[in-house]
mmCIF file of C-alpha atoms in Angstrom:
data_model
loop_
_atom_site.group_PDB
_atom_site.id
_atom_site.type_symbol
_atom_site.label_atom_id
_atom_site.label_comp_id
_atom_site.label_asym_id
_atom_site.label_seq_id
_atom_site.Cartn_x
_atom_site.Cartn_y
_atom_site.Cartn_z
ATOM 1 C CA CYS L 79 0.000 0.000 0.000
ATOM 2 C CA ILE L 80 1.404 3.382 -1.006
ATOM 3 C CA PHE L 81 0.218 4.844 2.317
ATOM 4 C CA GLU L 82 2.959 2.929 4.111
ATOM 5 C CA TYR L 83 5.348 5.446 2.544
ATOM 6 C CA ILE L 84 3.062 8.465 2.802
ATOM 7 C CA TYR L 85 1.887 8.140 6.400
ATOM 8 C CA PHE L 86 1.642 4.836 8.238
ATOM 9 C CA SER L 87 5.187 3.522 8.578
ATOM 10 C CA ARG L 88 7.588 5.060 11.051
ATOM 11 C CA PRO L 89 10.145 7.282 9.295
ATOM 12 C CA ASP L 90 12.983 4.950 10.318
ATOM 13 C CA SER L 91 11.290 1.965 8.644
ATOM 14 C CA ILE L 92 12.580 0.097 5.612
ATOM 15 C CA VAL L 93 9.642 -1.003 3.449
ATOM 16 C CA GLY L 94 10.220 -2.961 0.259
ATOM 17 C CA GLY L 95 13.920 -2.144 0.446
ATOM 18 C CA ARG L 96 13.256 1.618 0.569
ATOM 19 C CA SER L 97 13.949 3.975 3.473
ATOM 20 C CA VAL L 98 10.595 5.561 4.358
ATOM 21 C CA TYR L 99 12.409 8.678 5.579
ATOM 22 C CA ASP L 100 14.255 9.058 2.282
ATOM 23 C CA VAL L 101 11.073 8.460 0.271
ATOM 24 C CA ARG L 102 9.192 11.145 2.209
ATOM 25 C CA LYS L 103 12.042 13.603 1.681
ATOM 26 C CA ALA L 104 11.929 12.734 -2.026
ATOM 27 C CA PHE L 105 8.174 13.454 -2.045
ATOM 28 C CA GLY L 106 8.933 16.907 -0.660
ATOM 29 C CA ALA L 107 11.668 17.567 -3.200
ATOM 30 C CA GLN L 108 9.317 16.533 -6.008
ATOM 31 C CA LEU L 109 6.661 18.892 -4.631
ATOM 32 C CA ALA L 110 9.186 21.723 -4.847
ATOM 33 C CA ARG L 111 9.882 20.823 -8.490
ATOM 34 C CA GLU L 112 6.193 20.734 -9.371
ATOM 35 C CA SER L 113 4.581 23.584 -7.433
ATOM 36 C CA HIS L 114 7.069 25.952 -5.805
ATOM 37 C CA VAL L 115 5.998 29.486 -4.902
ATOM 38 C CA GLU L 116 8.087 32.347 -3.529
ATOM 39 C CA VAL L 117 8.027 32.172 0.268
ATOM 40 C CA ASP L 118 10.274 32.989 3.218
ATOM 41 C CA VAL L 119 10.070 29.754 5.221
ATOM 42 C CA VAL L 120 9.004 26.116 4.863
ATOM 43 C CA VAL L 121 6.893 24.935 7.807
ATOM 44 C CA PRO L 122 5.995 21.265 8.372
ATOM 45 C CA VAL L 123 2.682 20.159 9.844
ATOM 46 C CA PRO L 124 4.109 17.936 12.584
ATOM 47 C CA ASP L 125 4.908 15.199 12.808
ATOM 48 C CA SER L 126 3.914 13.487 9.570
ATOM 49 C CA GLY L 127 4.862 16.425 7.333
ATOM 50 C CA VAL L 128 8.399 16.863 8.683
ATOM 51 C CA PRO L 129 10.462 14.657 6.302
ATOM 52 C CA ALA L 130 8.653 16.020 3.215
ATOM 53 C CA ALA L 131 9.194 19.582 4.448
ATOM 54 C CA ILE L 132 12.910 18.870 4.876
ATOM 55 C CA GLY L 133 13.056 17.587 1.299
ATOM 56 C CA TYR L 134 11.134 20.615 0.034
ATOM 57 C CA SER L 135 13.448 22.991 1.902
ATOM 58 C CA GLN L 136 16.625 21.285 0.714
ATOM 59 C CA HIS L 137 15.524 21.262 -2.923
ATOM 60 C CA SER L 138 14.107 24.803 -2.992
ATOM 61 C CA GLY L 139 16.724 26.447 -0.777
ATOM 62 C CA VAL L 140 13.980 28.024 1.381
ATOM 63 C CA PRO L 141 14.791 27.825 5.127
ATOM 64 C CA PHE L 142 13.045 25.163 7.210
ATOM 65 C CA GLU L 143 11.400 26.403 10.425
ATOM 66 C CA LEU L 144 9.319 24.758 13.134
ATOM 67 C CA GLY L 145 6.446 27.196 12.833
ATOM 68 C CA ILE L 146 4.057 24.743 14.489
ATOM 69 C CA ILE L 147 4.708 23.010 17.796
ATOM 70 C CA ARG L 148 2.913 19.749 18.414
ATOM 71 C CA ASN L 149 1.625 18.525 21.763
ATOM 72 C CA HIS L 150 2.722 14.882 21.785
ATOM 73 C CA TYR L 151 0.229 13.945 24.483
ATOM 74 C CA VAL L 152 -2.707 14.230 22.062
ATOM 75 C CA GLY L 153 -3.487 11.251 19.795
ATOM 76 C CA ARG L 154 -4.230 11.172 16.077
ATOM 77 C CA THR L 155 -7.131 13.480 15.257
ATOM 78 C CA PHE L 156 -8.239 12.102 11.896
ATOM 79 C CA ILE L 157 -9.457 8.814 13.459
ATOM 80 C CA GLN L 158 -11.626 10.451 16.132
ATOM 81 C CA PRO L 159 -15.325 9.502 15.841
ATOM 82 C CA THR L 160 -16.956 12.907 15.334
ATOM 83 C CA GLN L 161 -16.119 16.181 13.608
ATOM 84 C CA SER L 162 -16.443 18.224 16.816
ATOM 85 C CA VAL L 163 -14.020 15.939 18.653
ATOM 86 C CA ARG L 164 -11.584 16.103 15.706
ATOM 87 C CA GLU L 165 -11.695 19.928 15.737
ATOM 88 C CA LEU L 166 -11.085 20.036 19.490
ATOM 89 C CA GLY L 167 -8.180 17.632 19.046
ATOM 90 C CA VAL L 168 -6.606 19.873 16.390
ATOM 91 C CA ARG L 169 -6.739 22.887 18.725
ATOM 92 C CA MET L 170 -5.162 20.873 21.539
ATOM 93 C CA LYS L 171 -2.595 19.198 19.301
ATOM 94 C CA HIS L 172 -0.937 22.159 17.543
ATOM 95 C CA SER L 173 0.178 25.637 18.537
ATOM 96 C CA ALA L 174 1.834 28.372 16.494
ATOM 97 C CA ASN L 175 5.476 29.349 16.988
ATOM 98 C CA ARG L 176 4.938 33.071 16.388
ATOM 99 C CA ALA L 177 8.642 33.921 16.466
ATOM 100 C CA ALA L 178 9.261 31.751 13.388
ATOM 101 C CA ILE L 179 6.353 32.910 11.212
ATOM 102 C CA GLU L 180 5.215 36.427 12.119
ATOM 103 C CA GLY L 181 5.375 38.760 9.110
ATOM 104 C CA LYS L 182 6.602 35.969 6.816
ATOM 105 C CA ARG L 183 5.299 34.216 3.725
ATOM 106 C CA ILE L 184 5.095 30.564 4.693
ATOM 107 C CA ILE L 185 4.485 27.300 2.894
ATOM 108 C CA LEU L 186 2.940 24.511 4.952
ATOM 109 C CA ILE L 187 3.839 20.909 4.065
ATOM 110 C CA ASP L 188 1.648 18.005 5.159
ATOM 111 C CA ASP L 189 1.508 14.355 4.125
ATOM 112 C CA SER L 190 -2.108 14.256 2.889
ATOM 113 C CA LEU L 191 -5.516 15.911 3.045
ATOM 114 C CA VAL L 192 -8.595 13.890 4.006
ATOM 115 C CA ARG L 193 -11.502 15.960 5.338
ATOM 116 C CA GLY L 194 -9.629 19.260 5.520
ATOM 117 C CA THR L 195 -10.352 19.727 9.234
ATOM 118 C CA THR L 196 -6.730 19.959 10.341
ATOM 119 C CA SER L 197 -5.617 21.979 7.313
ATOM 120 C CA LYS L 198 -8.284 24.664 7.790
ATOM 121 C CA LYS L 199 -7.524 25.090 11.493
ATOM 122 C CA ILE L 200 -3.778 25.273 10.915
ATOM 123 C CA VAL L 201 -4.063 27.855 8.127
ATOM 124 C CA ARG L 202 -6.174 30.024 10.439
ATOM 125 C CA MET L 203 -3.681 29.512 13.261
ATOM 126 C CA MET L 204 -0.827 30.675 11.039
ATOM 127 C CA ARG L 205 -2.703 33.803 9.992
ATOM 128 C CA ASP L 206 -3.617 34.579 13.604
ATOM 129 C CA ALA L 207 0.079 34.260 14.485
ATOM 130 C CA GLY L 208 0.981 36.931 11.905
ATOM 131 C CA ALA L 209 1.943 35.036 8.742
ATOM 132 C CA SER L 210 1.573 37.404 5.773
ATOM 133 C CA GLU L 211 0.862 34.573 3.277
ATOM 134 C CA VAL L 212 -0.024 30.940 3.896
ATOM 135 C CA HIS L 213 0.502 28.453 1.060
ATOM 136 C CA PHE L 214 -0.291 24.748 1.418
ATOM 137 C CA ARG L 215 1.349 21.743 -0.230
ATOM 138 C CA LEU L 216 0.469 18.056 0.157
ATOM 139 C CA ALA L 217 3.092 15.334 -0.282
ATOM 140 C CA SER L 218 0.571 12.990 -1.910
ATOM 141 C CA PRO L 219 -2.099 13.244 -4.623
ATOM 142 C CA PRO L 220 -5.737 14.181 -3.855
ATOM 143 C CA ILE L 221 -7.568 11.406 -1.974
ATOM 144 C CA LEU L 222 -10.645 10.764 -4.132
ATOM 145 C CA TYR L 223 -11.768 7.285 -3.070
ATOM 146 C CA PRO L 224 -12.259 5.370 0.201
ATOM 147 C CA ASP L 225 -10.051 2.526 1.328
ATOM 148 C CA TYR L 226 -11.579 -0.845 2.142
ATOM 149 C CA TYR L 227 -8.444 -2.604 3.357
ATOM 150 C CA GLY L 228 -7.961 -1.072 6.800
ATOM 151 C CA ILE L 229 -7.290 2.665 6.405
ATOM 152 C CA ASP L 230 -9.889 4.640 8.376
ATOM 153 C CA LEU L 231 -11.080 6.933 5.598
ATOM 154 C CA PRO L 232 -14.653 8.226 5.259
ATOM 155 C CA ASP L 233 -16.966 7.483 2.360
ATOM 156 C CA ARG L 234 -16.531 9.672 -0.711
ATOM 157 C CA GLY L 235 -18.908 12.296 0.628
ATOM 158 C CA GLY L 236 -16.511 12.949 3.509
ATOM 159 C CA LEU L 237 -13.412 13.288 1.334
ATOM 160 C CA LEU L 238 -12.769 16.945 0.533
ATOM 161 C CA ALA L 239 -11.087 16.227 -2.806
ATOM 162 C CA ALA L 240 -13.946 13.990 -3.940
ATOM 163 C CA THR L 241 -16.510 16.763 -3.554
ATOM 164 C CA HIS L 242 -14.530 19.946 -4.328
ATOM 165 C CA SER L 243 -12.378 21.290 -7.152
ATOM 166 C CA LEU L 244 -8.815 22.392 -6.407
ATOM 167 C CA GLU L 245 -9.912 26.030 -6.148
ATOM 168 C CA GLU L 246 -12.844 25.094 -3.914
ATOM 169 C CA MET L 247 -10.493 23.181 -1.613
ATOM 170 C CA ARG L 248 -8.145 26.173 -1.450
ATOM 171 C CA GLU L 249 -11.047 28.409 -0.465
ATOM 172 C CA ALA L 250 -12.323 25.859 2.062
ATOM 173 C CA ILE L 251 -9.038 25.703 3.976
ATOM 174 C CA GLY L 252 -8.312 29.412 3.505
ATOM 175 C CA ALA L 253 -4.856 29.120 1.913
ATOM 176 C CA ASP L 254 -3.323 31.559 -0.579
ATOM 177 C CA SER L 255 -2.461 28.617 -2.827
ATOM 178 C CA LEU L 256 -2.879 24.850 -2.716
ATOM 179 C CA ALA L 257 -1.163 22.052 -4.634
ATOM 180 C CA PHE L 258 -0.790 18.284 -4.385
ATOM 181 C CA LEU L 259 1.988 15.951 -5.461
ATOM 182 C CA SER L 260 1.130 14.421 -8.833
ATOM 183 C CA ILE L 261 0.660 10.675 -9.134
ATOM 184 C CA ASP L 262 3.524 10.330 -11.615
ATOM 185 C CA GLY L 263 5.649 12.577 -9.411
ATOM 186 C CA MET L 264 4.940 10.321 -6.432
ATOM 187 C CA TYR L 265 6.128 7.300 -8.386
ATOM 188 C CA ARG L 266 9.196 9.131 -9.705
ATOM 189 C CA ALA L 267 10.133 10.105 -6.162
ATOM 190 C CA MET L 268 10.199 6.382 -5.390
ATOM 191 C CA GLY L 269 12.588 5.660 -8.236
ATOM 192 C CA GLU L 270 9.953 4.556 -10.752
ATOM 193 C CA PRO L 271 9.565 6.128 -14.223
ATOM 194 C CA GLY L 272 5.941 6.977 -13.379
ATOM 195 C CA ARG L 273 2.706 5.119 -12.772
ATOM 196 C CA ASP L 274 2.139 2.325 -15.261
ATOM 197 C CA PRO L 275 -1.682 2.065 -15.561
ATOM 198 C CA ALA L 276 -1.403 -1.503 -16.802
ATOM 199 C CA ASN L 277 0.859 -2.577 -13.928
ATOM 200 C CA PRO L 278 0.912 -0.165 -10.961
ATOM 201 C CA LYS L 279 3.662 -1.085 -8.510
ATOM 202 C CA PHE L 280 1.601 -0.151 -5.443
ATOM 203 C CA ALA L 281 -2.000 -0.178 -4.238
ATOM 204 C CA ASP L 282 -2.930 3.447 -4.981
ATOM 205 C CA HIS L 283 -6.714 3.146 -5.177
ATOM 206 C CA CYS L 284 -7.327 6.095 -2.811
ATOM 207 C CA PHE L 285 -6.046 8.343 -5.589
ATOM 208 C CA THR L 286 -7.101 6.465 -8.729
ATOM 209 C CA GLY L 287 -10.221 4.459 -7.856
ATOM 210 C CA VAL L 288 -8.502 1.352 -9.238
ATOM 211 C CA TYR L 289 -8.834 -1.277 -6.508
ATOM 212 C CA PRO L 290 -6.555 -4.337 -6.532
ATOM 213 C CA THR L 291 -9.412 -6.696 -5.592
ATOM 214 C CA HIS L 292 -13.089 -6.920 -6.457
ATOM 215 C CA LEU L 293 -15.178 -5.033 -3.899
ATOM 216 C CA THR L 294 -17.790 -7.672 -3.136
ATOM 217 C CA ASP L 295 -19.958 -5.406 -0.962
ATOM 218 C CA GLN L 296 -19.433 -2.183 -2.924
ATOM 219 C CA THR L 297 -20.328 -0.966 -6.384
ATOM 220 C CA GLN L 298 -17.134 -0.621 -8.375
ATOM 221 C CA VAL L 299 -16.995 3.009 -9.513
ATOM 222 C CA GLU L 300 -14.844 4.063 -12.414
ATOM 223 C CA PRO L 301 -12.971 7.381 -12.035
ATOM 224 C CA GLN L 302 -15.320 10.144 -13.139
ATOM 225 C CA PRO L 303 -14.315 12.965 -15.530
ATOM 226 C CA ARG L 304 -14.286 15.551 -12.715
ATOM 227 C CA GLN L 305 -11.933 13.428 -10.615
ATOM 228 C CA LEU L 306 -9.657 12.807 -13.594
ATOM 229 C CA SER L 307 -9.678 16.564 -14.203
ATOM 230 C CA LEU L 308 -8.723 17.200 -10.573
ATOM 231 C CA LEU L 309 -5.808 14.799 -10.820
ATOM 232 C CA ALA L 310 -4.648 16.667 -13.920
ATOM 233 C CA GLU L 311 -4.957 19.994 -12.056
ATOM 234 C CA ALA L 312 -2.952 18.631 -9.148
ATOM 235 C CA SER L 313 -0.136 17.592 -11.442
#
């Protein structure tokens, strides 16, 4: 599953012969190649966005700063049962490091965007702490389809990218700009020439809608034109 490299595995893991830490840095560097914008500092959304932010900073030459401090005594917010509990968890989990971001143009780097709850709160937090511009970059493609193999993702109606265009997502989270890593860019960052539609090297159904097994209790849905258009926008 491609999410082992994006989010689930510990950064010091070796999965399929690849260093997860190095892959995540490569995702960040590829993001910088694809969608860089002039900013003063690169700020990771801790902790899952840190390696990609390091890669983005190293490739772009923009300084890396810990503009967000994470409370490590709060658990993962995206798996909480209700939206109100998730929003409370975000407020408890992150705080702004004003000294690193006040008066600066910042680019936030996170691993992925699911519902947009965390992203929206963090963009607002950065503005409240004095950031003059807040740009957002995701080190994975837009999540358009649910997972049925163990990842706790909502149905399509709860996935921001499945129900909004790129511009609508940018407006929803309140960022000055928004961009995702392209699917081919994700594969290239892993040392592949790109995604081979006839023989994908990883389970990437959350992005493509192409599931590796028949979904016996679901209606198989082919990628719709709007979703294909969104993937093209993101690349």
